[in-house]
mmCIF file of C-alpha atoms (C1' of nucleotides) in Angstrom:
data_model
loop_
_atom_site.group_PDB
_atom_site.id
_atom_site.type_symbol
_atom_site.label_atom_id
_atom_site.label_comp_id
_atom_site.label_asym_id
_atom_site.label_seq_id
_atom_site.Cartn_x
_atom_site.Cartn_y
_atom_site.Cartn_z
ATOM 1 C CA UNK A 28 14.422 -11.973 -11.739
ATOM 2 C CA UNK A 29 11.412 -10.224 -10.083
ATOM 3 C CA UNK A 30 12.702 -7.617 -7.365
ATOM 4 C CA UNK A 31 10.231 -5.127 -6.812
ATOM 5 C CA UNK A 32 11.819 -2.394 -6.538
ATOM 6 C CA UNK A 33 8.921 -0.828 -3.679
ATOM 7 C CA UNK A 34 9.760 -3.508 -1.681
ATOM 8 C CA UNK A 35 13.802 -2.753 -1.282
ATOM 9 C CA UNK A 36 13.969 0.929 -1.876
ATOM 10 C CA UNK A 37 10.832 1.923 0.306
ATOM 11 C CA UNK A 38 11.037 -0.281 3.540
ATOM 12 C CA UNK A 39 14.050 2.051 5.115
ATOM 13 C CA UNK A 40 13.776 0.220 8.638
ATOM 14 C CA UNK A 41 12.515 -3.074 7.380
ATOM 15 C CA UNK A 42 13.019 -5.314 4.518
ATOM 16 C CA UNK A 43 11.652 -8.691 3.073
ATOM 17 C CA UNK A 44 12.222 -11.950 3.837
ATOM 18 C CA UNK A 45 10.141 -14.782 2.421
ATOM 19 C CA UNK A 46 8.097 -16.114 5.642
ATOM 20 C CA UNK A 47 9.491 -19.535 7.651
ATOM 21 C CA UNK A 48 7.494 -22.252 9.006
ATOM 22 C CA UNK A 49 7.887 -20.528 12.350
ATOM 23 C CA UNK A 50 6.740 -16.999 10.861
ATOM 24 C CA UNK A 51 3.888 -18.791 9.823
ATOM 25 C CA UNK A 52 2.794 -18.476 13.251
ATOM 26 C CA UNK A 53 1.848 -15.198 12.692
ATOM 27 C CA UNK A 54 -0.958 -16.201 10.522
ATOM 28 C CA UNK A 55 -1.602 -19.063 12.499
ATOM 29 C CA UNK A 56 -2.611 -16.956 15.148
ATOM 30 C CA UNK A 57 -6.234 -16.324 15.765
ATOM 31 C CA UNK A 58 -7.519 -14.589 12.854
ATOM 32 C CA UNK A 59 -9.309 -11.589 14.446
ATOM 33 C CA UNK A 60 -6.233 -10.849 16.413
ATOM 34 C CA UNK A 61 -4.393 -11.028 12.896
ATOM 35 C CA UNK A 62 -6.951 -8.774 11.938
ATOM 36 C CA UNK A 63 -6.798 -6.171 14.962
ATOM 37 C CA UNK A 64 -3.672 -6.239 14.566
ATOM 38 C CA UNK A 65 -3.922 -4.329 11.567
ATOM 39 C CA UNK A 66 -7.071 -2.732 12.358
ATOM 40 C CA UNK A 67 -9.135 -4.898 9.671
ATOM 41 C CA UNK A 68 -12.467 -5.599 10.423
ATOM 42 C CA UNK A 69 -13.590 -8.718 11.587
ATOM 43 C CA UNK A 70 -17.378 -7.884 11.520
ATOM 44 C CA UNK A 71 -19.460 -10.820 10.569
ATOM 45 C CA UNK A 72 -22.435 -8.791 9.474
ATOM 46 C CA UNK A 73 -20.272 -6.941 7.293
ATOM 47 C CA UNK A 74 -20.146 -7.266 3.547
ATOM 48 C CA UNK A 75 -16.194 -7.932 3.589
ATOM 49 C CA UNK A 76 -15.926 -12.139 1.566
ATOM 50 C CA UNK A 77 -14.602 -14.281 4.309
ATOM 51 C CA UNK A 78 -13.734 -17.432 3.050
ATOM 52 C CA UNK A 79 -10.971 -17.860 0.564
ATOM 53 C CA UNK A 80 -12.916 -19.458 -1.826
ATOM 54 C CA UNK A 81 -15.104 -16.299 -1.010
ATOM 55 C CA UNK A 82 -12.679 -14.125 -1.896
ATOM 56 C CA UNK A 83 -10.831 -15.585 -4.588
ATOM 57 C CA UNK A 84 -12.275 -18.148 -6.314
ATOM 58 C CA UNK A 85 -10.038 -18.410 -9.386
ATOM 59 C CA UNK A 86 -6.636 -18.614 -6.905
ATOM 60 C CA UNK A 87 -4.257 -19.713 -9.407
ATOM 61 C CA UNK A 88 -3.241 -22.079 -7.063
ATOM 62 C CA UNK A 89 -5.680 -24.183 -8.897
ATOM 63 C CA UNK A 90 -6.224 -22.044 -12.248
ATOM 64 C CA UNK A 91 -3.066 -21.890 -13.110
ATOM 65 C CA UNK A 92 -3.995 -20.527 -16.541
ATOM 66 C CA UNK A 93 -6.265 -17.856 -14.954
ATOM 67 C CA UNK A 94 -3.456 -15.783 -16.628
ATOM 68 C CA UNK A 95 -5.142 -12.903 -17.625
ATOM 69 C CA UNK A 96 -4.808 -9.322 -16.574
ATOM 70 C CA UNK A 97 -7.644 -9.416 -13.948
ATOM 71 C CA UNK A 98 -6.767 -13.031 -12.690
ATOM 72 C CA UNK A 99 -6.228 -12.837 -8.831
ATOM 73 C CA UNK A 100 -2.702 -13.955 -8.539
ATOM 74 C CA UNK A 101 -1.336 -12.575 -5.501
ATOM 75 C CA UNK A 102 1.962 -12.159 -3.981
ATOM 76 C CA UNK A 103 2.182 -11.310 -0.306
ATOM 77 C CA UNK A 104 4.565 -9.656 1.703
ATOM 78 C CA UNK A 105 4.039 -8.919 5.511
ATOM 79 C CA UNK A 106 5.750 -6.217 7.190
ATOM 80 C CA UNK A 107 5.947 -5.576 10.863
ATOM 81 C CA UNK A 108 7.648 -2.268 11.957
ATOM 82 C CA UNK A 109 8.220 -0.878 15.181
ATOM 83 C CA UNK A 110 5.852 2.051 16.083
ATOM 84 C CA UNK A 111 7.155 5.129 17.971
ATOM 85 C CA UNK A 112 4.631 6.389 20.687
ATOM 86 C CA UNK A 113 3.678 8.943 18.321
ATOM 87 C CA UNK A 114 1.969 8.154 15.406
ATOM 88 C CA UNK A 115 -1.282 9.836 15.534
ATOM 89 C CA UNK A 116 -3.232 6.692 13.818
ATOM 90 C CA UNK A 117 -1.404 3.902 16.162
ATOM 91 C CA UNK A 118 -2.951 6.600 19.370
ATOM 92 C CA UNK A 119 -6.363 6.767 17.080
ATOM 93 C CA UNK A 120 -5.407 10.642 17.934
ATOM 94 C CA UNK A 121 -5.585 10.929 14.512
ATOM 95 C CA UNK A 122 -3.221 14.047 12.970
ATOM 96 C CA UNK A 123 -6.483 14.551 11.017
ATOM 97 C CA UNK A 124 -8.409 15.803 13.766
ATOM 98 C CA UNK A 125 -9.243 19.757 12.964
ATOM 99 C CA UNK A 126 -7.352 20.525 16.546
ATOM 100 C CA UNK A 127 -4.096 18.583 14.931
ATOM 101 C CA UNK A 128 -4.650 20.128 12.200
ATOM 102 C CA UNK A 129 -4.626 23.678 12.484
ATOM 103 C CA UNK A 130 -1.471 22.733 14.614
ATOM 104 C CA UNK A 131 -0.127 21.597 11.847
ATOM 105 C CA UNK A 132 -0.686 24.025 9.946
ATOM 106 C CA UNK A 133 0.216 26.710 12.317
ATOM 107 C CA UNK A 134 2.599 29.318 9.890
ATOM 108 C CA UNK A 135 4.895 30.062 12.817
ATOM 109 C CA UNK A 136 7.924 27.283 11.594
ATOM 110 C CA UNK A 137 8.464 26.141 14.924
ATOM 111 C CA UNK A 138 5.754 24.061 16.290
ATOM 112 C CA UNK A 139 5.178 22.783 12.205
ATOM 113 C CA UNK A 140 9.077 21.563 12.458
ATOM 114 C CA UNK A 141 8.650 19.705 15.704
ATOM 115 C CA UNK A 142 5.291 18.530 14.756
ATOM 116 C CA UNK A 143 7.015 17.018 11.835
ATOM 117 C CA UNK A 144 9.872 15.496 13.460
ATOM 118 C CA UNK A 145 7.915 14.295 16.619
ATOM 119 C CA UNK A 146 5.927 12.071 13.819
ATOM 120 C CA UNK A 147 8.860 11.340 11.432
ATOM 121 C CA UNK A 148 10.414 7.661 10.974
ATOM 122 C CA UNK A 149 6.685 6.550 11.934
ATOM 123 C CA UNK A 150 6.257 3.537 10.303
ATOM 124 C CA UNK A 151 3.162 1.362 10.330
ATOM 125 C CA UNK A 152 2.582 -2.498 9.911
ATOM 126 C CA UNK A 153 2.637 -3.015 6.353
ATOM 127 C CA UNK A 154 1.093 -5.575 3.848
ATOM 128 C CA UNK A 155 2.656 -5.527 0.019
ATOM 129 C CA UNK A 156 0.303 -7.407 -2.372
ATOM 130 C CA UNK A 157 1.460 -8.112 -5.763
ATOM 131 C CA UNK A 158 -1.591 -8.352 -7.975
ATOM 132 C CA UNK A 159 -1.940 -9.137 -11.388
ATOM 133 C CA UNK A 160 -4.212 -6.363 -12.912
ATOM 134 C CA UNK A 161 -4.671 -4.365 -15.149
ATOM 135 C CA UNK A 162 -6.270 -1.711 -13.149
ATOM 136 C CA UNK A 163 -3.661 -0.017 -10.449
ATOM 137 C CA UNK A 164 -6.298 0.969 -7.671
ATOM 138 C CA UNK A 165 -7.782 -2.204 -6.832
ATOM 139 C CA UNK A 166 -10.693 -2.284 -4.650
ATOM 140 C CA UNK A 167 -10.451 -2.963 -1.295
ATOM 141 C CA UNK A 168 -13.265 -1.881 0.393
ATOM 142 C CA UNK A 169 -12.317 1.256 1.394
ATOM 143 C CA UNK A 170 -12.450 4.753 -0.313
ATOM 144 C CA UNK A 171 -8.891 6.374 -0.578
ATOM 145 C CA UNK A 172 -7.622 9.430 -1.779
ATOM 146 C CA UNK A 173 -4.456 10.223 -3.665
ATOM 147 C CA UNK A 174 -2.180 12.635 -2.889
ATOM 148 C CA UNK A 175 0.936 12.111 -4.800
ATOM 149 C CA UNK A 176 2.719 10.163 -7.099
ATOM 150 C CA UNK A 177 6.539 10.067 -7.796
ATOM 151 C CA UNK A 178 8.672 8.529 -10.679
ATOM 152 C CA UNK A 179 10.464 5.703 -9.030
ATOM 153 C CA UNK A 180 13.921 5.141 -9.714
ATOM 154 C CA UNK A 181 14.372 1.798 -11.909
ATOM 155 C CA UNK A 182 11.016 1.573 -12.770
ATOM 156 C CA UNK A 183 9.176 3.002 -16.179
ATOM 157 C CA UNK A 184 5.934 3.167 -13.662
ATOM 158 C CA UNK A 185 5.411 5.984 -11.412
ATOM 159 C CA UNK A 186 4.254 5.076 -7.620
ATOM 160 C CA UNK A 187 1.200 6.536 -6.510
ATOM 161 C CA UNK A 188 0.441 7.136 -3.058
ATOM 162 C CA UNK A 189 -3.154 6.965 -1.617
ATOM 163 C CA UNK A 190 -4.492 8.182 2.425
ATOM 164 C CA UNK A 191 -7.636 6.462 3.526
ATOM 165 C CA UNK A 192 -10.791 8.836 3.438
ATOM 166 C CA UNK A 193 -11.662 8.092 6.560
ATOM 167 C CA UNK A 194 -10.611 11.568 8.240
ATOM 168 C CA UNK A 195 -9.674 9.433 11.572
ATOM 169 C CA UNK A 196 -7.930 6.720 9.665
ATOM 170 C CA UNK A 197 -4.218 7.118 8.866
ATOM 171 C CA UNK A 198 -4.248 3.881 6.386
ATOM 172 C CA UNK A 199 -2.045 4.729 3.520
ATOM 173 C CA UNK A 200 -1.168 2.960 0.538
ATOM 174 C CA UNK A 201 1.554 2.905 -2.189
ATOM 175 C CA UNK A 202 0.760 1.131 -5.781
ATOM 176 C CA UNK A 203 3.009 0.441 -8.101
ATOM 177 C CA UNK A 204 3.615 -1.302 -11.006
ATOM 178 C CA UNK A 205 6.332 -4.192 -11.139
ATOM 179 C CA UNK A 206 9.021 -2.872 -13.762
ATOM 180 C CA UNK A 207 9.449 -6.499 -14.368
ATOM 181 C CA UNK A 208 5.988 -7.254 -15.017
ATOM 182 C CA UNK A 209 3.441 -4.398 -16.218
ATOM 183 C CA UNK A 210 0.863 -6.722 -15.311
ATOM 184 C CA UNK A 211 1.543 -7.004 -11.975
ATOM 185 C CA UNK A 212 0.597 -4.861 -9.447
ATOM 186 C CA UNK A 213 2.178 -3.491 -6.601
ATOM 187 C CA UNK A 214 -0.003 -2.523 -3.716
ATOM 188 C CA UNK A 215 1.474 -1.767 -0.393
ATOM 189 C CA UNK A 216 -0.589 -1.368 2.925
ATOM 190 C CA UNK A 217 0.830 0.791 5.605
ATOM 191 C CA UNK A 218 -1.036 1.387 9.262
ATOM 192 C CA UNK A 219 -4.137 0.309 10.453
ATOM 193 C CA UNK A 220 -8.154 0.968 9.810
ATOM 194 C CA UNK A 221 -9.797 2.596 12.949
ATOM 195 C CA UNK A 222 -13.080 1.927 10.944
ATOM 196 C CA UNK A 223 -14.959 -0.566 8.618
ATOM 197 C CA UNK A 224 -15.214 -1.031 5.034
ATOM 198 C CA UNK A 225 -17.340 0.961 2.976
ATOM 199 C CA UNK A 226 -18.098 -2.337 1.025
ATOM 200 C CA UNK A 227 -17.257 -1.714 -3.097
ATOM 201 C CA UNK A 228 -18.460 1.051 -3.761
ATOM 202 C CA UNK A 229 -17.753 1.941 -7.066
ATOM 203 C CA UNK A 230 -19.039 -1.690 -7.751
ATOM 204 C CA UNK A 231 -21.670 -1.999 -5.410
ATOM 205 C CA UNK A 232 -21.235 -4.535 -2.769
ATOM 206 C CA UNK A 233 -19.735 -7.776 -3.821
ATOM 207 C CA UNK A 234 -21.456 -10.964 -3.120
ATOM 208 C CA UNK A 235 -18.876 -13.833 -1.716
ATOM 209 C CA UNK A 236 -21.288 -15.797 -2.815
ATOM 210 C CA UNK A 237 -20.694 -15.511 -6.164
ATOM 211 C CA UNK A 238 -17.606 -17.334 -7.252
ATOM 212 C CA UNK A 239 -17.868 -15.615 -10.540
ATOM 213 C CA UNK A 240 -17.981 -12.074 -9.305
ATOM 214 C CA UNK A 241 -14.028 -11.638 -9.953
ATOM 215 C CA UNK A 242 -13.592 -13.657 -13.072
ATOM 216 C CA UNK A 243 -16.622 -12.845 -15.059
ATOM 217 C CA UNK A 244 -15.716 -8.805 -14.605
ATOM 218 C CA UNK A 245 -12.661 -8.410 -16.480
ATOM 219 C CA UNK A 246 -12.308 -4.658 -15.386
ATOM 220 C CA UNK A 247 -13.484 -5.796 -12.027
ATOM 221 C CA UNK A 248 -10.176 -7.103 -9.442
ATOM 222 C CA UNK A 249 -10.951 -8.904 -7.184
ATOM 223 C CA UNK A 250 -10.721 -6.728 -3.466
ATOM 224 C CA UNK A 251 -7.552 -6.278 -2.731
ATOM 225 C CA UNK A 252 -7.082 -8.810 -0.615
ATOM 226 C CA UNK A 253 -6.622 -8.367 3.585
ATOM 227 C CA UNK A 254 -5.126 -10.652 6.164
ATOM 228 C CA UNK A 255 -7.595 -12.433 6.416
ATOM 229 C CA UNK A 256 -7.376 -12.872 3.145
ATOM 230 C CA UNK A 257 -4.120 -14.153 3.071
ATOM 231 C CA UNK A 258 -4.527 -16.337 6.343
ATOM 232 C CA UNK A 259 -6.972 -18.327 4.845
ATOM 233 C CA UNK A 260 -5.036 -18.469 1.544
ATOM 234 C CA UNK A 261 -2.344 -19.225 3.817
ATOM 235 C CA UNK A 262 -4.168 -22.203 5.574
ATOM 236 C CA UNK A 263 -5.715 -23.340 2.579
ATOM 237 C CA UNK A 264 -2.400 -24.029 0.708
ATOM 238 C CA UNK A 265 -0.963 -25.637 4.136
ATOM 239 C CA UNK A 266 -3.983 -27.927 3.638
ATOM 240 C CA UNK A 267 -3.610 -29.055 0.418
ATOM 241 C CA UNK A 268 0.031 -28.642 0.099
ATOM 242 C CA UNK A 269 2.988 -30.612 2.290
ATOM 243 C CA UNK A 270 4.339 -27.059 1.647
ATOM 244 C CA UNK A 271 7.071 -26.923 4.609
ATOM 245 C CA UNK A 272 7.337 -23.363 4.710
ATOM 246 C CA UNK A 273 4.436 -21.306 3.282
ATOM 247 C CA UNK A 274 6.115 -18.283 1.567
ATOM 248 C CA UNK A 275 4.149 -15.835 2.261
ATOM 249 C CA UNK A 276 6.777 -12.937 2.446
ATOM 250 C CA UNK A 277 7.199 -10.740 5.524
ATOM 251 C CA UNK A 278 10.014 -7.935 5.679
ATOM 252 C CA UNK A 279 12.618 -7.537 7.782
ATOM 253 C CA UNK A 280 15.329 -5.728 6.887
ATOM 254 C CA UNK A 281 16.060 -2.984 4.307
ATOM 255 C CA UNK A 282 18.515 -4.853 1.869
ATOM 256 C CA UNK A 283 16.193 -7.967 1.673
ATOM 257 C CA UNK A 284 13.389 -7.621 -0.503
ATOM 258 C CA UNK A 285 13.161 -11.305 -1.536
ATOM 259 C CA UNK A 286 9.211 -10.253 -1.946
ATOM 260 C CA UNK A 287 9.286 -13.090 -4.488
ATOM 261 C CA UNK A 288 11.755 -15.284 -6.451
ATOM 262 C CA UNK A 289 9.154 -16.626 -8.463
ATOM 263 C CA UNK A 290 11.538 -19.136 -10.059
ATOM 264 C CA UNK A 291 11.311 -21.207 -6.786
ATOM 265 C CA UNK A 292 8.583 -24.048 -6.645
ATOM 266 C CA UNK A 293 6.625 -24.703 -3.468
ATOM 267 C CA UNK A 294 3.592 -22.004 -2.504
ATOM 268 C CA UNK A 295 4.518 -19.505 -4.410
ATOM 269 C CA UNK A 296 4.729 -21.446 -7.231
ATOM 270 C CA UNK A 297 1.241 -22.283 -6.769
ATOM 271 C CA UNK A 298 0.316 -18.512 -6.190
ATOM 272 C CA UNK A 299 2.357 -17.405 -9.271
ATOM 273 C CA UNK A 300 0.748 -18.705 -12.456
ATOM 274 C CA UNK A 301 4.068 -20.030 -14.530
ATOM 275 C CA UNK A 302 2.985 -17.518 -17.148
ATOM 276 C CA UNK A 303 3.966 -14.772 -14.477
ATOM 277 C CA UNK A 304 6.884 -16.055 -13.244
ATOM 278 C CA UNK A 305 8.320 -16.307 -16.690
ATOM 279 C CA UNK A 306 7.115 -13.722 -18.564
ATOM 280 C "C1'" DC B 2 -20.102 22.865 -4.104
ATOM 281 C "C1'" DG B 3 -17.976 18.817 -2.432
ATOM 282 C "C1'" DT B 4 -14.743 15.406 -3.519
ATOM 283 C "C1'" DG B 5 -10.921 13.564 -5.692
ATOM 284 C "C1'" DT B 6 -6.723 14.085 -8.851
ATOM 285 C "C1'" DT B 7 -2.622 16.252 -10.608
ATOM 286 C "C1'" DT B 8 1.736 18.060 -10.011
ATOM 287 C "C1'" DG B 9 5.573 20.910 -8.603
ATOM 288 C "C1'" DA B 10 7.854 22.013 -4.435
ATOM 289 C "C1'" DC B 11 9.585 20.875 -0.200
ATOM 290 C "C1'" DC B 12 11.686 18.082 3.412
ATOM 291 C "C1'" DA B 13 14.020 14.210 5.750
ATOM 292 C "C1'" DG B 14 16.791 10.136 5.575
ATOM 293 C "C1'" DC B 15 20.513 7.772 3.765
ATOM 294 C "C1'" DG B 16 24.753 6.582 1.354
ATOM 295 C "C1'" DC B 17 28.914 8.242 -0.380
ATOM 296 C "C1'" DG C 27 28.690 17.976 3.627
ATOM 297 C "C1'" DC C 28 26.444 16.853 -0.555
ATOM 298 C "C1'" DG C 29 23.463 14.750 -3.656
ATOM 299 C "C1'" DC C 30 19.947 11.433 -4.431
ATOM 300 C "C1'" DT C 31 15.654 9.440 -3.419
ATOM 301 C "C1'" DG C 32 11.286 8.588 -1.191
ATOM 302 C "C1'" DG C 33 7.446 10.600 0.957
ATOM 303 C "C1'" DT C 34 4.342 14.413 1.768
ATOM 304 C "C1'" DC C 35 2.165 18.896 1.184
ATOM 305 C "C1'" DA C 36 -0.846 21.968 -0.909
ATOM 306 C "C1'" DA C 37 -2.562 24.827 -4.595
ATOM 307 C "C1'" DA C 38 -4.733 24.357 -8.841
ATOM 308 C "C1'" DC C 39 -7.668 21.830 -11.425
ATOM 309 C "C1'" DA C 40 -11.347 18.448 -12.976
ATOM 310 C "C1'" DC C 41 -15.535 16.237 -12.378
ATOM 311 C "C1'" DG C 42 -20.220 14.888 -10.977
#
DNA sequence: CGTGTTTGACCAGCGC
DNA sequence: GCGCTGGTCAAACACG
């Protein structure tokens, strides 16, 4: 069994549902709308890998023994969630804004409480990732900050939650590790990037040219990937498969989290290394 | 000193 | 209404 436990417990007005043919359509549609969508970049000059082979050269959609901690096996599961008028990042008001802030952080209980409920049950697009690494904060290309990390009921791993740095930028993300599978890696996106990536810092920037720049760095993950990540991943596998129904994994409802049933053939199976699915 | 992490407390939502 | 849980805040702390 592999039921993430993020993916049921945290998505309180949406859940996961492995994506249909007709979902597909989501990622079929132009990329950079995909990628406004959820405010990724679609910058051609900027140092963000493009093409899947790019991006993930050891796929273990054809390295299916790239089994080790740092190979790029990737689960994906696509979230869309209604977005009340007033989240600050979806108006690119951004509640980070010194002005917000000190209104926030007003002492007088009143304006606080309604500030608070005014932006409560905001919910973002979201993107879950399930990565194989051994590292939890993969790189993505942005710079993010933690503030907070729970023990998550069912799971030995704690859940760490992360804000974008960008002080307009109301990105978060949750990571996770899989109480199934140490090895695998939760990541969960959650709103969209007014901005552009920072590159890799820590890392420098990567070169897509490189096709060894993921594998060859065993404390090096690949970038977490982004939708247009996963739309060419997506496209890719539609090529070379007679896959029906790609299953890349988009939420829906609370009580569904079929993020993955990784005993199923088909696209995941080609995502999943076997080693993964049966542990 | 600026930036990021840790961690306990707090709050809201949800199920019973 | 109550308790549980997830999510966030914010002060203290660590580090370069």
């Amino acid at each position: 069994m592999n039921d993430p436990p993020d993916l049921r417990n945290d998505d309180d007005s949406a859940a996961w549902r492995e994506l249909t043919a007709s979902d597909s359509d989501f990622f079929d549609r132009d990329t950079s709308t995909i990628l406004s969508d959820f405010g990724w970049s679609l910058d051609h000059s900027s140092d963000h890998p493009r093409n899947l082979s790019d991006l993930a050269p050891t796929t273990t959609k054809t390295h299916p023994s790239s089994t080790s901690s740092c190979s790029s096996s990737v689960l994906v599961a696509v979230t869309e969630v209604s977005t009340p008028t007033t989240n600050p990042s979806a108006t690119s008001s951004s509640s980070d804004d010194p002005a917000d802030n000190s209104a926030a952080k007003t002492p007088p209980e009143t304006p606080l409480k309604e500030k608070k409920k005014a932006q409560k049950r905001i919910r973002q697009p979201r993107f879950a990732f399930m990565t194989k690494s051994d590292v939890d904060n993969l790189e993505d290309g942005y710079r993010w900050r933690k503030y907070g990390q729970k023990a998550v009921k069912n799971s030995p791993f704690p859940r760490s939650y992360y804000r974008c740095t960008n002080s307009r930028c109301t990105v978060k993300k949750r990571v996770e590790r899989s109480s199934e599978d140490p090895s695998i890696v939760i990541t969960t996106y959650e709103g969209q990037h007014c901005h552009q990536t920072i590159g890799f810092p820590r890392g420098g920037i990567l070169t897509a040219h490189d096709p060894h720049s993921f594998t060859s760095h065993h404390h090096l993950p690949p970038p977490l990937p982004n939708p247009y990540y996963y739309q060419e991943l997506l496209h890719q596998l539609h090529r070379d498969n007679n896959t029906p129904s790609p299953r890349l994994l988009q939420s829906t409802t609370e009580d569904a989290p079929t993020i993955s049933n990784p005993s199923e053939e088909g696209l995941l199976g080609d995502i999943v290394p076997q080693t993964m699915r049966n542990p």
